[in-house]
XYZ file of C-alpha atoms in Angstrom:
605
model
C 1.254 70.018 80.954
C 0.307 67.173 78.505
C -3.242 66.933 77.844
C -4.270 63.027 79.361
C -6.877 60.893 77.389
C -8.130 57.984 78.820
C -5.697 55.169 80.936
C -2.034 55.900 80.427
C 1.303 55.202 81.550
C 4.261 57.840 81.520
C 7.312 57.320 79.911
C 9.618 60.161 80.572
C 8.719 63.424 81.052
C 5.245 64.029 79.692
C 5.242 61.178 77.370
C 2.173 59.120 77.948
C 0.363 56.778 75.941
C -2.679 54.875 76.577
C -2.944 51.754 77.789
C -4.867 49.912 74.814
C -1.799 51.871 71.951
C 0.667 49.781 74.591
C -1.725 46.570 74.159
C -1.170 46.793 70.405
C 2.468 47.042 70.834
C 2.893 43.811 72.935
C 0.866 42.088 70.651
C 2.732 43.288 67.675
C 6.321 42.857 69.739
C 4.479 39.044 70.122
C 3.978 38.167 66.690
C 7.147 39.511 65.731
C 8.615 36.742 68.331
C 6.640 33.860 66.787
C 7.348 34.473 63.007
C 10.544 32.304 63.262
C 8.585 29.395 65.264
C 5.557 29.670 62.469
C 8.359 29.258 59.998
C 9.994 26.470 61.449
C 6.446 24.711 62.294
C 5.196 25.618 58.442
C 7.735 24.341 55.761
C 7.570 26.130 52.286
C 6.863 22.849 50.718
C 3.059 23.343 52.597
C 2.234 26.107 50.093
C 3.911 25.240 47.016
C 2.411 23.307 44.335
C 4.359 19.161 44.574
C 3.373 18.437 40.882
C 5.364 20.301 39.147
C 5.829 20.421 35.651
C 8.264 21.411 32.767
C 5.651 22.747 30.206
C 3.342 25.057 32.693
C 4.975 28.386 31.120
C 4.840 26.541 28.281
C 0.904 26.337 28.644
C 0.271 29.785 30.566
C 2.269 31.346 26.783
C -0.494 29.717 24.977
C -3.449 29.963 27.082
C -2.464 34.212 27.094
C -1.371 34.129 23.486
C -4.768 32.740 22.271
C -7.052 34.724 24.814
C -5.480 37.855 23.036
C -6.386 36.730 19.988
C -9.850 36.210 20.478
C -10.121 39.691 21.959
C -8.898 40.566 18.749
C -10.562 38.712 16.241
C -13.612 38.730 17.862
C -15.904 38.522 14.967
C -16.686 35.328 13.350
C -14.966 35.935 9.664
C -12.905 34.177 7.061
C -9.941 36.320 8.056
C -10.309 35.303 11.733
C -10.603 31.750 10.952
C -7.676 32.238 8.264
C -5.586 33.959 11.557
C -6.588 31.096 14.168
C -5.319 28.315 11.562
C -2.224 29.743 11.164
C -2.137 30.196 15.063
C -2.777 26.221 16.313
C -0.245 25.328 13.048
C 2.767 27.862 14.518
C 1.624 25.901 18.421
C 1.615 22.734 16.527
C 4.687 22.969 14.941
C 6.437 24.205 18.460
C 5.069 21.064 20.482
C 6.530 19.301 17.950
C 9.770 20.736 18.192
C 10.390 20.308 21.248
C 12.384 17.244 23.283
C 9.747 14.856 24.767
C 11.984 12.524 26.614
C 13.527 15.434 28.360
C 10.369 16.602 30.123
C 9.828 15.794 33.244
C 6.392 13.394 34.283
C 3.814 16.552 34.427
C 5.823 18.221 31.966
C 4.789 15.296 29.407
C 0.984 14.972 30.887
C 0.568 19.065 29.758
C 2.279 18.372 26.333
C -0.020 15.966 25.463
C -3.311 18.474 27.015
C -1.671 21.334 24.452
C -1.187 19.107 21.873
C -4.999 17.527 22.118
C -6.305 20.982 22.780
C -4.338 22.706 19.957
C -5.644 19.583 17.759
C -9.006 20.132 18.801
C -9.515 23.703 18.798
C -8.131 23.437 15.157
C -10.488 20.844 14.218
C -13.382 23.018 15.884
C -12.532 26.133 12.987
C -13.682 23.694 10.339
C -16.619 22.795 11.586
C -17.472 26.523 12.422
C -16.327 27.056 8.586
C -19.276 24.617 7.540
C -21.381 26.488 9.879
C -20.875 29.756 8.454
C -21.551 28.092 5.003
C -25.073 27.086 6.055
C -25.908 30.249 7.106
C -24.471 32.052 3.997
C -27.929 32.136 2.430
C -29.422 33.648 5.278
C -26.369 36.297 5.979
C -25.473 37.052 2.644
C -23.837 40.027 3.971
C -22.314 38.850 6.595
C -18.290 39.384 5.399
C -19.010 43.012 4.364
C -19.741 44.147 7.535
C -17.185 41.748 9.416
C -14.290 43.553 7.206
C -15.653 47.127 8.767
C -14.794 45.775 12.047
C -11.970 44.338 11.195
C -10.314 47.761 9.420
C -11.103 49.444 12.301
C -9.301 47.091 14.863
C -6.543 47.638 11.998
C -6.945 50.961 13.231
C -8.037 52.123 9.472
C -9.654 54.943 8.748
C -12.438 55.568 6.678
C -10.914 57.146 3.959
C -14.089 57.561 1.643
C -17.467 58.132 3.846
C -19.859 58.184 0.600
C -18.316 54.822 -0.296
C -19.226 53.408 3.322
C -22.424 55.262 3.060
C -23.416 53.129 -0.167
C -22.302 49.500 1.266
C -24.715 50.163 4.112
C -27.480 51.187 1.802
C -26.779 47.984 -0.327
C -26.599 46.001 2.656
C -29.885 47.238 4.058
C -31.496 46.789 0.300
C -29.787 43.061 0.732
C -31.185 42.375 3.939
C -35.045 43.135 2.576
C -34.326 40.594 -0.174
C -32.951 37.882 1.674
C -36.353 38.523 3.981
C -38.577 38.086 1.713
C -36.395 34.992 0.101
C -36.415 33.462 3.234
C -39.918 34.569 4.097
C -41.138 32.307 0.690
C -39.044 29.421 2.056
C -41.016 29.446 5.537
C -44.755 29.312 3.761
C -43.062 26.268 1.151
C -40.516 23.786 1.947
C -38.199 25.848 4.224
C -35.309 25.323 1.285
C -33.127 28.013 0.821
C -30.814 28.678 -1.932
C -27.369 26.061 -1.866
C -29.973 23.340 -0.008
C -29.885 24.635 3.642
C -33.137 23.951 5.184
C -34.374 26.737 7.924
C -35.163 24.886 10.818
C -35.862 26.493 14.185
C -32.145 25.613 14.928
C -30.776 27.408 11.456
C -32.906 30.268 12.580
C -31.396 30.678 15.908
C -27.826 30.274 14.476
C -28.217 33.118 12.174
C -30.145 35.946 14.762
C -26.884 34.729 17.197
C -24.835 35.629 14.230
C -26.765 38.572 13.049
C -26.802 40.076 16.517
C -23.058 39.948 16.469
C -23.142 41.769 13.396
C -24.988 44.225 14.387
C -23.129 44.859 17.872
C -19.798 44.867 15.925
C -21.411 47.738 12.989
C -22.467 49.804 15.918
C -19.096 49.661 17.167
C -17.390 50.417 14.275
C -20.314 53.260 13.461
C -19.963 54.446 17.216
C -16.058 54.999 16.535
C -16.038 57.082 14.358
C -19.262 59.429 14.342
C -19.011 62.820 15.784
C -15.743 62.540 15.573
C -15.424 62.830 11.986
C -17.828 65.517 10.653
C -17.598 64.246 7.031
C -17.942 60.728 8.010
C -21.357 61.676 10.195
C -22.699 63.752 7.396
C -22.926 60.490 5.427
C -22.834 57.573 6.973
C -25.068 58.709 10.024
C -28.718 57.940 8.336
C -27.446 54.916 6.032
C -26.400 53.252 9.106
C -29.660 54.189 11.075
C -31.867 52.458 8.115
C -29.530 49.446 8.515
C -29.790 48.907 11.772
C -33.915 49.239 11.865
C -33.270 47.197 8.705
C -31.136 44.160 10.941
C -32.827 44.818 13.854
C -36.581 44.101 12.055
C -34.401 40.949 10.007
C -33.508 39.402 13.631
C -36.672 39.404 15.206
C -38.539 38.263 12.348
C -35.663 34.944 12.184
C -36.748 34.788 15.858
C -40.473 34.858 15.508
C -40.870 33.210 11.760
C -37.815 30.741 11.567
C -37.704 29.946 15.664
C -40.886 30.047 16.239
C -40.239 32.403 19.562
C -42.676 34.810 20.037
C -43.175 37.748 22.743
C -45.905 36.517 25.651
C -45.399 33.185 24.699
C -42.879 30.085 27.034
C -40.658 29.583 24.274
C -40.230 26.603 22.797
C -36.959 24.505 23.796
C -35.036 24.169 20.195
C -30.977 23.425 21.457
C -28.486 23.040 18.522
C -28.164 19.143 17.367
C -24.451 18.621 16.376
C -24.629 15.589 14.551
C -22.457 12.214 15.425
C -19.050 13.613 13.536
C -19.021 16.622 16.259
C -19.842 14.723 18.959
C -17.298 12.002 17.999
C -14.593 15.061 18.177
C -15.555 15.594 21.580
C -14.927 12.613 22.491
C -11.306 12.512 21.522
C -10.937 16.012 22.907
C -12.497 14.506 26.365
C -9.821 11.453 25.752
C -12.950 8.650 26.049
C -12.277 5.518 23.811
C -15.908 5.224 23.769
C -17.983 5.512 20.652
C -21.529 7.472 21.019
C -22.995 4.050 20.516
C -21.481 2.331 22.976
C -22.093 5.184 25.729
C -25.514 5.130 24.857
C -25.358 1.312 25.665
C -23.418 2.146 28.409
C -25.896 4.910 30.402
C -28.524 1.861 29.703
C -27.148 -0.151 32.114
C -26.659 2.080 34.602
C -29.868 3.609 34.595
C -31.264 -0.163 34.602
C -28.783 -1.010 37.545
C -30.539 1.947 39.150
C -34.013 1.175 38.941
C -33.017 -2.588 40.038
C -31.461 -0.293 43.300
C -34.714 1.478 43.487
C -36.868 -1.330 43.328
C -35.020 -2.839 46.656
C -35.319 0.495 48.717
C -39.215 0.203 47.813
C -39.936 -2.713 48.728
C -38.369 -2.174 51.986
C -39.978 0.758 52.426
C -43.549 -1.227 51.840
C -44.130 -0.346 48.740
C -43.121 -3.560 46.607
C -41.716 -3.023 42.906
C -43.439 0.404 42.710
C -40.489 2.194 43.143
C -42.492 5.451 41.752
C -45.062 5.048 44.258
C -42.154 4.970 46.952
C -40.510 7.924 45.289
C -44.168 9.862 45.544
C -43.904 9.168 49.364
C -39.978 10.336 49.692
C -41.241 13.927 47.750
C -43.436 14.553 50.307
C -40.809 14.713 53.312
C -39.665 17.961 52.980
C -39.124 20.657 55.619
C -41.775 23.279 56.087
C -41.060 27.131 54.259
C -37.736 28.996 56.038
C -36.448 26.056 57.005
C -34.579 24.737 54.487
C -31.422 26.641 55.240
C -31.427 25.116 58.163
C -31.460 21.625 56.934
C -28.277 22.894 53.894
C -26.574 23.766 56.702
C -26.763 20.872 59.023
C -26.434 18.211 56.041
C -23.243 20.626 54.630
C -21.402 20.220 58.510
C -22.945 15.910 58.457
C -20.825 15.381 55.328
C -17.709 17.123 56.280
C -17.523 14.965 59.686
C -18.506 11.767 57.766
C -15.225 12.656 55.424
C -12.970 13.424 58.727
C -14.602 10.715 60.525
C -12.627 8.330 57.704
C -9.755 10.244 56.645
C -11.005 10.596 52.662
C -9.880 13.574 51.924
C -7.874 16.950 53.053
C -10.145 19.673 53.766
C -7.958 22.960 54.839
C -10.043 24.628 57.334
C -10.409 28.081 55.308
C -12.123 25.774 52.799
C -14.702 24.756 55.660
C -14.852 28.471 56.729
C -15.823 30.645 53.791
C -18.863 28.927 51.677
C -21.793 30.762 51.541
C -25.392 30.472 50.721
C -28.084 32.337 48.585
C -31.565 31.287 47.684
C -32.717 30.693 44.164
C -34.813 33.217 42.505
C -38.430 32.192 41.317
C -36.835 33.216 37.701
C -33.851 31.143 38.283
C -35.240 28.332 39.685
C -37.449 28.223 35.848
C -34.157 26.793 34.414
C -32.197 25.572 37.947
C -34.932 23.822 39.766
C -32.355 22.222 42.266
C -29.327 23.850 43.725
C -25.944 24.881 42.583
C -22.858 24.946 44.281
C -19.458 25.986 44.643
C -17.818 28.210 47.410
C -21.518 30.048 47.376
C -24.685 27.107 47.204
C -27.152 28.405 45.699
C -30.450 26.805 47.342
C -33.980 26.322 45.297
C -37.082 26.554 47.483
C -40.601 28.032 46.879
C -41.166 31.534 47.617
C -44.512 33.387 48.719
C -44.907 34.961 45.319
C -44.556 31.940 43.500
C -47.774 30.113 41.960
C -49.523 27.494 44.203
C -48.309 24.540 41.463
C -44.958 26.441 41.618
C -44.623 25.966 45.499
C -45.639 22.281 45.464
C -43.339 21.572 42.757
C -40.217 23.347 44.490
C -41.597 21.785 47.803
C -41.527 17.812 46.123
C -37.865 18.721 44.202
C -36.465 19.576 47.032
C -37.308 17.438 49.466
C -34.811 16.712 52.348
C -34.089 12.958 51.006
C -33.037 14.568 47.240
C -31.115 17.927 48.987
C -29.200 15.493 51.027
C -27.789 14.015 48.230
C -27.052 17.570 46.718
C -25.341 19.199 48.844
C -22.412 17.562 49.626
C -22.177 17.674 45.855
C -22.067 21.097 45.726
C -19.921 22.052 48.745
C -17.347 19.477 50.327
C -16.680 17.303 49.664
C -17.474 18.230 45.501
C -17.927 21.626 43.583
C -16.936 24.126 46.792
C -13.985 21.854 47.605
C -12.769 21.195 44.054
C -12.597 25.055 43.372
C -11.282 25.736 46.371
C -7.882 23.462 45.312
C -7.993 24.283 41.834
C -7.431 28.071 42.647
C -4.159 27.285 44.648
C -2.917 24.123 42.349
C -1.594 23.581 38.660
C -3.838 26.500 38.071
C -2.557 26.593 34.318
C -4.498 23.384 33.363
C -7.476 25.345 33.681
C -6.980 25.705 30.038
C -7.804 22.225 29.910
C -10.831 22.205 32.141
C -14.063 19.314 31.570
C -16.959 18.555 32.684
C -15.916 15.119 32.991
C -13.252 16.406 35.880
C -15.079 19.445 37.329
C -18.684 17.604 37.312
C -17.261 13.754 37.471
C -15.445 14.730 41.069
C -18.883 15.467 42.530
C -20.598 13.076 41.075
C -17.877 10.494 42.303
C -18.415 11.418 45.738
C -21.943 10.472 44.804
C -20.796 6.901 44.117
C -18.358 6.541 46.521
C -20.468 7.586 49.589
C -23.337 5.241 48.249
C -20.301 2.272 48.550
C -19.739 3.472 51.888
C -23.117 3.479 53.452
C -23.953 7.479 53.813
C -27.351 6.672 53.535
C -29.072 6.081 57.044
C -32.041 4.291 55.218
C -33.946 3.404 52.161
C -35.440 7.342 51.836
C -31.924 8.389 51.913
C -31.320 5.617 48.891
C -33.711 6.642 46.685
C -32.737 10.294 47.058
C -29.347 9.143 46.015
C -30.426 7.293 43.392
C -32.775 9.820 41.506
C -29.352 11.695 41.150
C -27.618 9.003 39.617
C -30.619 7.520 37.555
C -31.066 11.138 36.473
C -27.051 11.610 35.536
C -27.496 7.977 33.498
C -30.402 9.676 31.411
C -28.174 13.087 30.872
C -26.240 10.628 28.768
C -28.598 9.106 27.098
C -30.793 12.413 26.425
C -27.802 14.720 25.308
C -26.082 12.201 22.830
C -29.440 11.073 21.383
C -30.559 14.744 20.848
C -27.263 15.494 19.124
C -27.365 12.458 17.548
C -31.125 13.523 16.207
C -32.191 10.512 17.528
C -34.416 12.535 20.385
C -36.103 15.810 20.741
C -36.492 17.808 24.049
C -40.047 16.596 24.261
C -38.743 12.995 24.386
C -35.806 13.835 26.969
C -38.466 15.421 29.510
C -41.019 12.269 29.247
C -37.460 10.108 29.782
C -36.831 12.055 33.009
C -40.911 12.056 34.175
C -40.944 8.191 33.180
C -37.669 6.741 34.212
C -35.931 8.870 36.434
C -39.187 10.333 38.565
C -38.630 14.089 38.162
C -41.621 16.501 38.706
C -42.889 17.412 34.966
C -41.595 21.334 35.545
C -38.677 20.266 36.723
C -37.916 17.598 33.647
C -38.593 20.656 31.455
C -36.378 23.415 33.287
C -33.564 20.343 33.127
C -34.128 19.994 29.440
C -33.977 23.952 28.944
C -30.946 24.381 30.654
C -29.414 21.814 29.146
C -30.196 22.180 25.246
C -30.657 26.382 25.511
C -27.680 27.284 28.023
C -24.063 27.750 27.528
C -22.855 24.233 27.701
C -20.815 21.884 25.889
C -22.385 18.817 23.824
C -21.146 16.322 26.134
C -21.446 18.761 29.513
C -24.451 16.748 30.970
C -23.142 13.080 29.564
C -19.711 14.387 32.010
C -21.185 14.093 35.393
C -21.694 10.113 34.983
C -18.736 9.096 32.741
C -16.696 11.244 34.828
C -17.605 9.955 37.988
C -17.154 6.116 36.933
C -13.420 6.402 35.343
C -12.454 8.280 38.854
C -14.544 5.312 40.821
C -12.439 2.558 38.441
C -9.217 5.064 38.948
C -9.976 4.412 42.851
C -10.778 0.605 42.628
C -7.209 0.188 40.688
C -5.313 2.158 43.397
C -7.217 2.368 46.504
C -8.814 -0.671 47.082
C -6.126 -2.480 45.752
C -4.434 -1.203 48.700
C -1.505 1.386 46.754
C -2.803 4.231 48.097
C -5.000 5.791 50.617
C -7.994 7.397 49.972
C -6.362 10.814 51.310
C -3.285 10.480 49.467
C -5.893 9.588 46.024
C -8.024 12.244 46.613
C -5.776 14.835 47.497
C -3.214 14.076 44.789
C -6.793 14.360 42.351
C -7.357 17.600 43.536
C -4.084 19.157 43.415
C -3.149 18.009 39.978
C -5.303 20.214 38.230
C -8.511 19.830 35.557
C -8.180 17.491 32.801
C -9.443 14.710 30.970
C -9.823 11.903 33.644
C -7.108 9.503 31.597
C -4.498 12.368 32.171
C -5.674 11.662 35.901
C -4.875 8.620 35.736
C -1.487 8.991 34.580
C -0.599 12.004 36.969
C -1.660 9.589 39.907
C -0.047 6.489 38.798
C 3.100 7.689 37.396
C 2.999 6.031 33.847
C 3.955 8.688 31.393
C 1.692 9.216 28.257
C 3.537 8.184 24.799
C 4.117 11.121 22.570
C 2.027 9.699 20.173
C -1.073 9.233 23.090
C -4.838 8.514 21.981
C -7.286 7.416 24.243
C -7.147 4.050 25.439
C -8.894 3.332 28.276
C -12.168 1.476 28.548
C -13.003 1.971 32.277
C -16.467 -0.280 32.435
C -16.225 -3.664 33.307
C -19.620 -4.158 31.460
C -18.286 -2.444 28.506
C -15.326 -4.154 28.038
């Protein structure tokens, strides 16, 4: 007799199954049924990419081709730089090759991204050549060491141990020297021999470079010791004195040349490029814009700001004192725990205010899956406001946290600023763009920029203000801090690289005319000139944002397109400069010959 678990039914003799295993099959037998009717309701066309384009194998060959490469060649030598010129001239001399005409519109939008980015990255050798020249002084020894990394990813090996045994002692006897050379320069004029001068910047360059060095000996050491008795019996306590020996070198460049000592903040230094580097960026970027007249231009807009400002104080009661206004706005934030609460219910306000008008297509697993984490004390030394993307990262003051710690977190954050930030960060901006991006002409991530990935949020930022999100003047000014504060970025980062500024001067410019707490103004400043970004990273938010806004006043409210069909078409096209944007979206194929063009403010004609 069958042994019975649970509800059954019989089918035959002594066949029975439970009642919940026949549930699963009628569902199953269910779905089965509905996959032609999902089919029918779902055309393919809703999950394929509509821009297509001739050149995106083209572009994905490349983009693999050169990733490789740096894997590779992953030290910083002549013979790397000697291998990535010959690369971008082989790329270079395909793109030219090829039939223009014949490609299709998107097809001729990505030739002219490889060709600027193969120009650039070409360009970007030479001025790490000149780098590498200043810091020869410093690193005499630098392309000894690089060529034992190198013969081991030739997959050499060492033939003659005593002779690698030697070249480490002379290296270690050359690092000494070059200590105390550079040791004499610190207590003079900080002049080294061939004229470069070791600033606090030079410093850092060379213990970035030095710690390379010494990561790439260790590996090359590492490789082959143990492994090769003879090899271990000599090289083993040569390469121990040379690493004390590099190891001592780059923490006295850190503590001597930088200034950056252990128990101490350390100071905020950044890496000036000078107005020839930045002006390369600018091409790369595809702005017709010289630094001059971008300085000029963030002017404006931080005085159209403070105009703005001005008007939400006084009808707040507080006349012309905007600051005093801004003092008051600080003050309204939630109470501690709560501010979750408050991301949550402005994250859900800002999608409805996008449905309510039809901006923009939000799929609803884009709407589903953010998430949010809180800002560590640590982090929030560098991030003082949130982050976004498909997880927001939220800053608010722990228990641990110092009393002038809380306050400050408490002001920052306040629920007029956050408002403003996090539709930014989630949808409609970061969160949303990422989310599109990851299903969409996924290739031109190659040619990703701030001036697309920040610009889109910071649009919304402008566009929102133009259609009245704000419910009063609190709401105003927390909008425009943000922009003010964007309108400075530009100012701050081009003058800096420009030498025309020094972090000091940046934080008083974001106290003073933008109305950020002091800690904050700093942490901005040290994430900005200390972290891994790009020269013209921070100026990208603004610029970005106003050539999408002028993109939407030519085609939206000149009544071509909607604002769905804009946005969406935005979105789905992929990162790039915003003048490749503009050509995607209007239709007009770039010349072959292309160079920026555009000058997208009216009031810098």
């Amino acid at each position: 007799m069958p042994i019975r678990t649970g509800s059954s039914r019989s089918f035959g003799v002594g066949v029975h199954l439970p009642l919940t295993l026949l549930f699963s099959f009628a569902l199953a037998a269910g779905a089965v049924a509905l996959v032609p009717a999902l089919l029918e309701a779902q055309p393919v066309a809703e999950y394929t990419d509509p821009q297509t384009s001739d050149m995106r194998e083209v572009v994905e060959r490349f983009s693999s081709d050169r990733a490789v490469l740096g894997r590779f060649y992953s030290v910083s030598s002549p013979r790397q730089r000697d291998r990535m010129r010959a690369f971008y001239t082989e790329w270079g001399e395909r793109l030219d090759a090829m039939d223009y005409d014949a490609l299709n519109h998107e097809g001729k939008i990505d030739w002219v991204l490889l060709r600027n980015r193969v120009r650039y990255d070409a360009d970007r050798l030479e001025v790490e050549a000149g780098l590498a020249t200043q810091l020869q002084p410093i690193l005499p020894f630098r392309d000894e060491l690089a060529e034992l990394h190198e013969s081991r990813r030739d997959l050499e090996g060492v033939e003659d141990p005593r002779a690698a045994a030697d070249l480490l002692a002379r290296v270690t006897d050359q690092i000494e020297d070059t200590r105390a050379a550079v040791r004499e320069a610190l207590q003079n004029d900080r002049v080294l021999e061939g004229g470069t001068v070791l600033t606090p910047v030079v410093a850092l360059r060379a213990v970035e470079r030095a710690n390379e060095l010494r990561q790439s000996t260790q590996g090359w050491f590492n490789f082959f010791d143990g492994y090769d008795p003879l090899f271990s019996w000599w090289v083993r306590a040569p390469y121990e004195a040379f690493d004390e020996a590099i190891q001592g070198y780059i923490t006295f460049l850190r503590q001597e040349g930088a200034g950056i000592r252990p128990g101490q903040e350390e100071p905020i230094i950044g890496d000036p490029l000078g107005r020839d580097a930045l002006v390369l960026d600018l091409r790369n970027e595809m702005i017709a814009y010289s630094p001059e007249e971008l300085l000029e231009l963030a002017e404006y807009e931080l005085e159209w700001g403070t105009e703005r400002l001005k008007e939400a104080s006084r009808e707040m009661g507080f006349g012309d004192d905007w600051h005093a206004a801004l003092e008051h706005v600080k003050g309204l934030h939630v109470e501690p725990g709560e501010q979750i609460h408050l991301v949550t219910e402005m994250a859900r306000e800002a999608e409805a205010f996008l449905e309510e008008r039809d901006l923009v297509t939000v799929p609803p697993l884009a709407r589903e899956i953010w998430r949010m984490e809180m800002l560590s004390p640590q982090q929030q030394r560098v991030a003082p406001f949130f982050l976004g993307g498909e997880v927001v990262r939220v800053a608010f003051p722990t228990d641990g946290m110092a009393h002038e710690d809380k306050v400050m977190s408490l002001r920052a954050n306040n629920e007029h600023f956050s408002r403003a930030v996090v539709h930014h960060e989630l949808i409609p901006g970061h969160h949303l763009q990422g989310f599109y991006t990851s299903r969409y002409s996924t290739h031109r991530s190659l040619f990703s920029t701030p001036f697309w990935g920040e610009g889109w949020a910071l649009y919304w930022e402008l566009l929102l203000w133009d259609l009245d999100f704000a419910r009063g003047p609190e709401d105003e000014i927390g909008m425009l801090v943000w922009r003010n504060h964007r309108a400075a970025r530009i100012l701050f980062s081009l003058a800096f690289h420009m030498e025309l500024m020094t972090p000091e001067e940046a934080i008083e410019l974001l106290v003073e005319r933008v109305g950020f707490e002091r800690a904050a103004s700093e942490a901005e400043v040290r994430r900005s000139f200390t972290g891994q970004y790009s020269p013209l990273y921070q100026a990208g938010y603004l610029l970005g944002g106003l050539q999408i806004r002028e993109l939407h006043r030519e085609l939206v409210e000149s009544g071509q397109m909607t604002n769905r069909d804009f946005h969406d078409h935005i979105l789905k096209s992929g990162r790039m400069p915003i003048e490749m944007v503009r050509a995607s979206v209007t239709g007009e194929s770039p010349p072959r010959d292309f160079e920026a063009r555009w000058r997208f403010h009216p009031e810098i004609p």
